[in-house]
CSV table of C-alpha atoms and ligand atoms in Angstrom, one decimal:
chain,number,residue,atom,x,y,z
A,1,MET,CA,124.0,77.7,109.3
A,2,LYS,CA,122.1,80.2,111.4
A,3,PRO,CA,122.4,83.9,110.5
A,4,HIS,CA,123.1,85.9,113.6
A,5,ASN,CA,121.4,89.0,112.1
A,6,PHE,CA,118.2,88.6,110.3
A,7,SER,CA,115.1,90.7,109.7
A,8,ILE,CA,111.6,90.1,108.3
A,9,GLU,CA,109.6,92.4,106.0
A,10,PHE,CA,105.8,92.8,105.9
A,11,PHE,CA,103.5,95.1,104.0
A,12,PRO,CA,100.7,96.9,105.9
A,13,PRO,CA,97.5,95.0,105.4
A,14,LYS,CA,94.5,96.8,103.8
A,15,THR,CA,91.6,94.9,105.4
A,16,PRO,CA,90.7,93.8,109.0
A,17,GLU,CA,91.1,90.2,107.8
A,18,GLY,CA,94.6,91.1,106.6
A,19,VAL,CA,95.5,92.7,109.9
A,20,GLU,CA,94.3,89.5,111.7
A,21,LYS,CA,96.2,87.2,109.3
A,22,LEU,CA,99.4,89.3,109.8
A,23,ARG,CA,99.1,88.9,113.6
A,24,ILE,CA,99.2,85.1,113.2
A,25,THR,CA,102.0,85.3,110.6
A,26,ARG,CA,104.0,87.6,112.9
A,27,ALA,CA,103.5,85.4,116.0
A,28,ARG,CA,104.9,82.4,114.1
A,29,LEU,CA,107.9,84.3,112.7
A,30,ALA,CA,108.6,86.1,116.0
A,31,GLU,CA,109.5,82.7,117.5
A,32,LEU,CA,112.6,82.8,115.2
A,33,GLY,CA,113.9,85.8,117.1
A,34,PRO,CA,114.5,88.3,114.2
A,35,LYS,CA,116.5,91.4,115.0
A,36,TYR,CA,113.6,93.5,113.7
A,37,PHE,CA,110.5,93.5,111.5
A,38,SER,CA,110.2,96.1,108.7
A,39,VAL,CA,107.0,97.4,107.2
A,40,THR,CA,106.8,98.8,103.7
A,41,PHE,CA,105.5,102.3,102.8
A,42,GLY,CA,103.3,102.8,99.8
A,43,ALA,CA,104.3,105.1,96.9
A,44,GLY,CA,103.7,108.7,97.7
A,45,GLY,CA,102.6,108.0,101.3
A,46,SER,CA,99.6,105.9,100.3
A,47,THR,CA,100.0,103.5,103.3
A,48,GLN,CA,101.3,106.1,105.7
A,49,GLN,CA,98.8,105.3,108.5
A,50,GLY,CA,98.8,101.6,107.8
A,51,THR,CA,102.6,101.5,108.0
A,52,LEU,CA,102.6,103.4,111.3
A,53,ASP,CA,99.8,101.3,112.8
A,54,THR,CA,101.5,98.0,111.9
A,55,VAL,CA,104.9,99.2,113.3
A,56,LEU,CA,103.3,100.3,116.5
A,57,GLU,CA,101.4,97.0,116.9
A,58,ILE,CA,104.7,95.1,116.4
A,59,MET,CA,106.5,97.4,119.0
A,60,GLY,CA,103.6,96.9,121.3
A,61,GLU,CA,104.2,93.1,121.2
A,62,GLY,CA,107.8,93.8,122.3
A,63,HIS,CA,109.7,93.5,119.0
A,64,ALA,CA,111.9,96.0,117.2
A,65,ALA,CA,110.2,97.4,114.1
A,66,ALA,CA,111.3,99.8,111.3
A,67,PRO,CA,108.9,101.6,109.0
A,68,HIS,CA,110.1,102.1,105.4
A,69,LEU,CA,109.9,105.7,104.2
A,70,SER,CA,110.0,106.8,100.6
A,71,CYS,CA,110.4,110.4,99.4
A,72,LEU,CA,109.6,110.7,95.6
A,73,GLY,CA,106.5,112.9,95.3
A,74,SER,CA,106.5,113.9,99.0
A,75,SER,CA,107.3,117.4,100.3
A,76,ARG,CA,109.9,118.3,102.9
A,77,ALA,CA,107.2,119.5,105.2
A,78,ALA,CA,105.3,116.2,104.9
A,79,LEU,CA,108.4,114.1,105.6
A,80,ARG,CA,109.3,116.3,108.5
A,81,ASP,CA,105.9,115.6,110.1
A,82,ILE,CA,106.3,111.9,109.5
A,83,LEU,CA,109.8,111.9,111.1
A,84,ASN,CA,108.5,113.8,114.1
A,85,GLU,CA,105.6,111.5,114.5
A,86,TYR,CA,108.0,108.4,114.3
A,87,LYS,CA,110.2,110.1,116.9
A,88,SER,CA,107.3,110.8,119.2
A,89,HIS,CA,106.4,107.1,119.2
A,90,GLY,CA,110.0,106.1,120.0
A,91,ILE,CA,110.7,104.6,116.6
A,92,THR,CA,114.5,104.6,116.1
A,93,ARG,CA,115.0,102.6,112.9
A,94,LEU,CA,114.0,103.4,109.3
A,95,VAL,CA,114.4,102.0,105.9
A,96,ALA,CA,114.9,105.0,103.6
A,97,LEU,CA,114.0,104.8,99.9
A,98,ARG,CA,113.4,106.9,96.9
A,99,GLY,CA,110.2,104.9,96.1
A,100,ASP,CA,108.5,104.7,92.7
A,101,LEU,CA,105.6,106.9,91.6
A,102,PRO,CA,102.4,105.0,91.0
A,103,SER,CA,101.6,104.5,87.3
A,104,GLY,CA,99.8,107.5,86.0
A,105,TYR,CA,102.4,109.9,87.3
A,106,GLY,CA,104.8,110.9,84.5
A,107,ALA,CA,108.5,111.8,84.3
A,108,MET,CA,107.5,115.4,84.8
A,109,ASP,CA,106.1,114.7,88.2
A,110,ALA,CA,109.2,112.8,89.2
A,111,ALA,CA,111.4,115.7,88.0
A,112,SER,CA,109.4,118.3,90.0
A,113,SER,CA,109.5,116.3,93.2
A,114,GLU,CA,111.2,118.0,96.1
A,115,PHE,CA,113.3,114.8,96.5
A,116,ARG,CA,114.6,113.0,93.5
A,117,TYR,CA,116.9,110.3,95.0
A,118,ALA,CA,117.3,108.4,98.2
A,119,ASN,CA,120.6,110.0,99.1
A,120,GLU,CA,118.7,113.3,99.4
A,121,LEU,CA,116.2,111.7,101.8
A,122,VAL,CA,119.1,110.2,104.0
A,123,GLU,CA,120.7,113.7,104.1
A,124,PHE,CA,117.4,115.3,105.1
A,125,ILE,CA,116.7,112.7,107.9
A,126,ARG,CA,120.2,113.4,109.3
A,127,GLN,CA,119.7,117.2,109.0
A,128,GLU,CA,116.3,117.0,110.8
A,129,THR,CA,116.9,114.3,113.4
A,130,GLY,CA,120.7,113.9,113.8
A,131,GLU,CA,121.6,110.4,114.8
A,132,TRP,CA,118.2,109.5,116.2
A,133,PHE,CA,117.5,107.0,113.5
A,134,HIS,CA,119.4,103.9,112.4
A,135,ILE,CA,119.0,104.2,108.7
A,136,GLU,CA,118.9,101.3,106.2
A,137,VAL,CA,119.0,101.9,102.5
A,138,GLY,CA,118.3,99.8,99.4
A,139,ALA,CA,121.1,98.2,97.3
A,140,TYR,CA,120.9,96.5,93.9
A,141,PRO,CA,123.5,93.7,93.2
A,142,GLU,CA,122.0,93.2,89.7
A,143,MET,CA,121.7,97.0,89.1
A,144,HIS,CA,118.7,99.1,89.7
A,145,PRO,CA,116.6,99.0,86.5
A,146,GLN,CA,116.8,102.8,85.9
A,147,ALA,CA,120.6,103.1,86.4
A,148,LYS,CA,122.7,103.9,83.4
A,149,SER,CA,125.4,101.3,84.3
A,150,PRO,CA,126.4,99.1,87.2
A,151,GLN,CA,129.3,101.5,88.0
A,152,ASP,CA,126.9,104.5,88.1
A,153,ASP,CA,124.5,102.6,90.3
A,154,VAL,CA,127.2,101.6,92.9
A,155,ARG,CA,128.4,105.2,92.9
A,156,HIS,CA,124.9,106.3,93.8
A,157,PHE,CA,124.7,103.6,96.4
A,158,ALA,CA,128.0,105.0,97.9
A,159,ALA,CA,126.4,108.5,98.0
A,160,LYS,CA,123.6,107.2,100.2
A,161,VAL,CA,126.2,105.7,102.6
A,162,GLN,CA,128.1,109.0,102.6
A,163,ALA,CA,124.9,110.8,103.4
A,164,GLY,CA,124.6,108.8,106.6
A,165,ALA,CA,123.1,105.3,106.0
A,166,ASN,CA,124.1,102.8,108.7
A,167,ALA,CA,123.3,99.6,106.7
A,168,ALA,CA,121.8,98.4,103.5
A,169,ILE,CA,119.3,95.7,102.4
A,170,THR,CA,119.5,94.4,98.8
A,171,GLN,CA,116.9,93.8,96.2
A,172,TYR,CA,116.3,90.1,96.0
A,173,PHE,CA,118.5,88.1,93.5
A,174,TYR,CA,119.3,84.4,92.8
A,175,ASN,CA,122.9,84.9,91.7
A,176,ALA,CA,125.2,84.9,94.7
A,177,ASP,CA,128.1,86.1,92.6
A,178,ALA,CA,126.2,89.3,91.8
A,179,TYR,CA,126.0,90.1,95.5
A,180,PHE,CA,129.7,89.4,96.3
A,181,SER,CA,130.8,91.5,93.3
A,182,PHE,CA,128.5,94.3,94.4
A,183,VAL,CA,129.9,94.2,97.9
A,184,GLU,CA,133.5,94.3,96.5
A,185,ASP,CA,132.7,97.2,94.2
A,186,SER,CA,131.1,99.1,97.1
A,187,GLN,CA,134.1,98.5,99.4
A,188,LYS,CA,136.4,99.9,96.6
A,189,LEU,CA,134.5,103.1,97.0
A,190,GLY,CA,135.0,103.2,100.7
A,191,VAL,CA,131.7,101.6,101.8
A,192,ASN,CA,132.1,99.6,104.9
A,193,ILE,CA,128.5,99.3,106.3
A,194,PRO,CA,126.8,95.9,106.4
A,195,ILE,CA,125.0,95.0,103.1
A,196,VAL,CA,122.4,92.5,104.0
A,197,PRO,CA,121.0,90.3,101.2
A,198,GLY,CA,117.3,90.5,100.6
A,199,ILE,CA,115.8,87.0,100.2
A,200,MET,CA,112.6,86.3,98.3
A,201,PRO,CA,111.3,82.7,98.9
A,202,ILE,CA,110.0,81.0,95.7
A,203,THR,CA,106.4,79.8,96.0
A,204,ASN,CA,104.6,81.0,92.9
A,205,TYR,CA,106.1,81.0,89.4
A,206,SER,CA,103.9,83.7,87.7
A,207,GLN,CA,104.1,86.1,90.6
A,208,LEU,CA,107.9,85.7,90.8
A,209,MET,CA,108.3,86.4,87.1
A,210,ARG,CA,106.0,89.5,87.3
A,211,PHE,CA,107.9,90.9,90.4
A,212,SER,CA,111.3,90.2,88.9
A,213,ASP,CA,110.4,91.9,85.6
A,214,MET,CA,109.4,95.0,87.5
A,215,CYS,CA,112.4,95.2,89.8
A,216,GLY,CA,115.2,94.0,87.4
A,217,THR,CA,116.0,90.7,89.2
A,218,GLU,CA,117.2,87.9,86.9
A,219,ILE,CA,115.8,84.5,87.3
A,220,PRO,CA,118.6,82.2,86.1
A,221,ARG,CA,117.5,80.2,83.0
A,222,TRP,CA,117.8,76.8,84.7
A,223,ILE,CA,115.6,78.0,87.6
A,224,ARG,CA,113.1,79.5,85.2
A,225,LEU,CA,112.9,76.4,83.1
A,226,LYS,CA,112.5,74.1,86.0
A,227,LEU,CA,109.7,76.2,87.6
A,228,ALA,CA,107.9,76.5,84.2
A,229,SER,CA,108.1,72.7,83.8
A,230,TYR,CA,106.1,72.1,87.0
A,231,GLY,CA,103.1,73.9,85.5
A,232,ASP,CA,100.3,74.0,88.2
A,233,ASP,CA,102.1,71.6,90.5
A,234,ALA,CA,102.4,74.0,93.4
A,235,GLU,CA,103.9,71.4,95.7
A,236,SER,CA,106.9,70.8,93.3
A,237,ILE,CA,107.4,74.5,92.9
A,238,ARG,CA,107.5,75.0,96.6
A,239,ALA,CA,109.9,72.1,97.2
A,240,PHE,CA,112.3,73.2,94.4
A,241,GLY,CA,112.0,76.8,95.5
A,242,LEU,CA,113.0,75.8,99.0
A,243,ASP,CA,116.1,73.9,97.8
A,244,VAL,CA,117.2,76.8,95.6
A,245,VAL,CA,116.7,79.6,98.2
A,246,THR,CA,118.1,77.6,101.1
A,247,GLN,CA,121.3,76.9,99.0
A,248,LEU,CA,121.5,80.6,98.1
A,249,CYS,CA,121.3,81.6,101.8
A,250,GLU,CA,124.0,79.1,102.7
A,251,GLN,CA,126.2,80.3,100.0
A,252,LEU,CA,125.7,83.9,101.1
A,253,LEU,CA,126.3,83.3,104.7
A,254,GLU,CA,129.4,81.1,104.1
A,255,GLY,CA,130.8,83.9,101.8
A,256,GLY,CA,130.5,86.4,104.6
A,257,ALA,CA,127.1,88.0,104.2
A,258,PRO,CA,126.4,89.9,107.5
A,259,GLY,CA,122.8,88.6,107.7
A,260,LEU,CA,119.6,88.0,105.8
A,261,HIS,CA,116.4,90.0,105.2
A,262,PHE,CA,113.3,88.0,104.3
A,263,TYR,CA,110.7,89.4,102.0
A,264,THR,CA,107.7,87.4,103.4
A,265,LEU,CA,104.8,89.0,101.4
A,266,ASN,CA,103.0,88.5,104.8
A,267,GLN,CA,103.2,84.6,104.4
A,268,PRO,CA,105.0,82.7,107.1
A,269,ALA,CA,105.4,79.2,105.6
A,270,ALA,CA,108.2,79.7,103.1
A,271,THR,CA,110.4,81.7,105.5
A,272,LEU,CA,109.8,79.2,108.3
A,273,ALA,CA,110.8,76.3,106.0
A,274,ILE,CA,114.0,78.0,104.9
A,275,TRP,CA,114.9,78.9,108.4
A,276,GLN,CA,114.3,75.3,109.6
A,277,ARG,CA,116.6,74.0,106.8
A,278,LEU,CA,119.3,76.6,107.7
A,279,THR,CA,119.3,75.8,111.3
A,280,THR,CA,119.1,72.0,111.3
B,301,FAD,P1,117.9,105.5,94.7
B,301,FAD,O1,119.0,105.1,95.6
B,301,FAD,O2,117.5,107.0,94.7
B,301,FAD,O3,118.2,105.0,93.2
B,301,FAD,C1,117.2,105.1,92.2
B,301,FAD,C2,117.8,105.2,90.9
B,301,FAD,O4,118.4,106.5,90.7
B,301,FAD,C3,119.0,104.2,90.6
B,301,FAD,O5,118.9,103.8,89.3
B,301,FAD,C4,120.2,105.0,90.9
B,301,FAD,O6,121.4,104.6,90.2
B,301,FAD,C5,119.7,106.4,90.4
B,301,FAD,N1,120.4,107.5,91.1
B,301,FAD,C6,120.6,107.7,92.4
B,301,FAD,N2,121.1,108.8,92.7
B,301,FAD,C7,121.3,109.5,91.6
B,301,FAD,C8,121.8,110.7,91.2
B,301,FAD,N3,122.3,111.6,92.1
B,301,FAD,N4,121.8,111.1,89.8
B,301,FAD,C9,121.3,110.2,88.9
B,301,FAD,N5,120.8,109.0,89.2
B,301,FAD,C10,120.8,108.6,90.5
B,301,FAD,N6,109.5,101.0,97.5
B,301,FAD,C11,108.4,101.6,98.1
B,301,FAD,O7,107.6,102.3,97.4
B,301,FAD,N7,108.1,101.3,99.4
B,301,FAD,C12,108.9,100.5,100.1
B,301,FAD,O8,108.6,100.2,101.3
B,301,FAD,C13,110.0,99.9,99.5
B,301,FAD,N8,110.8,99.1,100.2
B,301,FAD,C14,112.0,98.6,99.7
B,301,FAD,C15,112.9,97.9,100.4
B,301,FAD,C16,114.1,97.5,99.9
B,301,FAD,C17,115.1,96.7,100.8
B,301,FAD,C18,114.4,97.7,98.5
B,301,FAD,C19,115.7,97.3,97.9
B,301,FAD,C20,113.5,98.4,97.7
B,301,FAD,C21,112.3,98.9,98.3
B,301,FAD,N9,111.4,99.6,97.5
B,301,FAD,C22,110.3,100.2,98.2
B,301,FAD,C23,111.6,99.9,96.1
B,301,FAD,C24,112.4,101.2,95.8
B,301,FAD,O9,111.6,102.3,96.2
B,301,FAD,C25,112.6,101.2,94.3
B,301,FAD,O10,113.6,100.2,94.0
B,301,FAD,C26,113.1,102.5,93.8
B,301,FAD,O11,113.0,102.5,92.4
B,301,FAD,C27,114.5,102.9,94.1
B,301,FAD,O12,114.6,103.3,95.4
B,301,FAD,P2,116.1,103.6,96.1
B,301,FAD,O13,115.9,104.1,97.4
B,301,FAD,O14,117.0,102.4,95.9
B,301,FAD,O15,116.5,104.7,95.1
């Protein structure tokens, strides 16, 4: 089942070798015809130039690209400059996030930030640039780890939409029911923008566990046990991960998900393999 709307996420490479490798990755994934590529933005603007350079390179190759932009720890003046720079390059799509402060910054720093939540960033972008940008925001079917309750979290999500978001991309998850329930709860609050599931291919057990602990994604017990049972057998992990994630994508698309957003971690193989399964 081919999704008609899908996007692909990269992070900005830090080394010349990484830049070269990403060019090759991108060329392979571009053949699938994604709607756009998105490029992450490091906490506190740490990858600001790398994000812009990667986005401009993608646009130069003739593809649509969206920089991510996070606000925690950044000033209004700094964000205004970034928005103006993006506009001057003809960038019209953004993924707007609160971001997380790098470890070492305390709760005090977060509290004194000019922006505290993503809805404030969306509001600011609309105030500064009107309807210039198509704005995507983050959504958390299994609840953002810092939220007080799922109800609170979905209300905060709705506030981002009211502030002017056009669409949302979710955190990755492996429970399709959590996604459908989140979409339903959002709709009850009047949200009617597309909520695109974020898809994380499974290729490495320890890395998956580490990421998932950080971002609050649950790895269902049966998946965890199976992955653990493969030990160092990378081939079995990849094959099982491909089955699990392809089935998840099918379930989501059959249930009405408006598209898919692939977290590639700059590696093409797993996304290509899922895509091939979905389309044959
Ligand atoms: P928010 O929507 O602001 O929510 C953060 C927390 O605050 C939630 O618990 C929410 O319930 C709560 N909250 C919101 N509003 C209020 C309020 N008014 N009062 C009280 N509580 C409130 N991070 C990066 O640094 N760079 C990236 O490029 C990046 N890309 C991402 C892409 C996607 C698709 C997703 C889903 C996440 C991405 N992240 C990125 C991670 C993201 O920055 C973190 O998950 C961050 O902790 C939350 O960002 P948010 O925009 O969802 O925050």
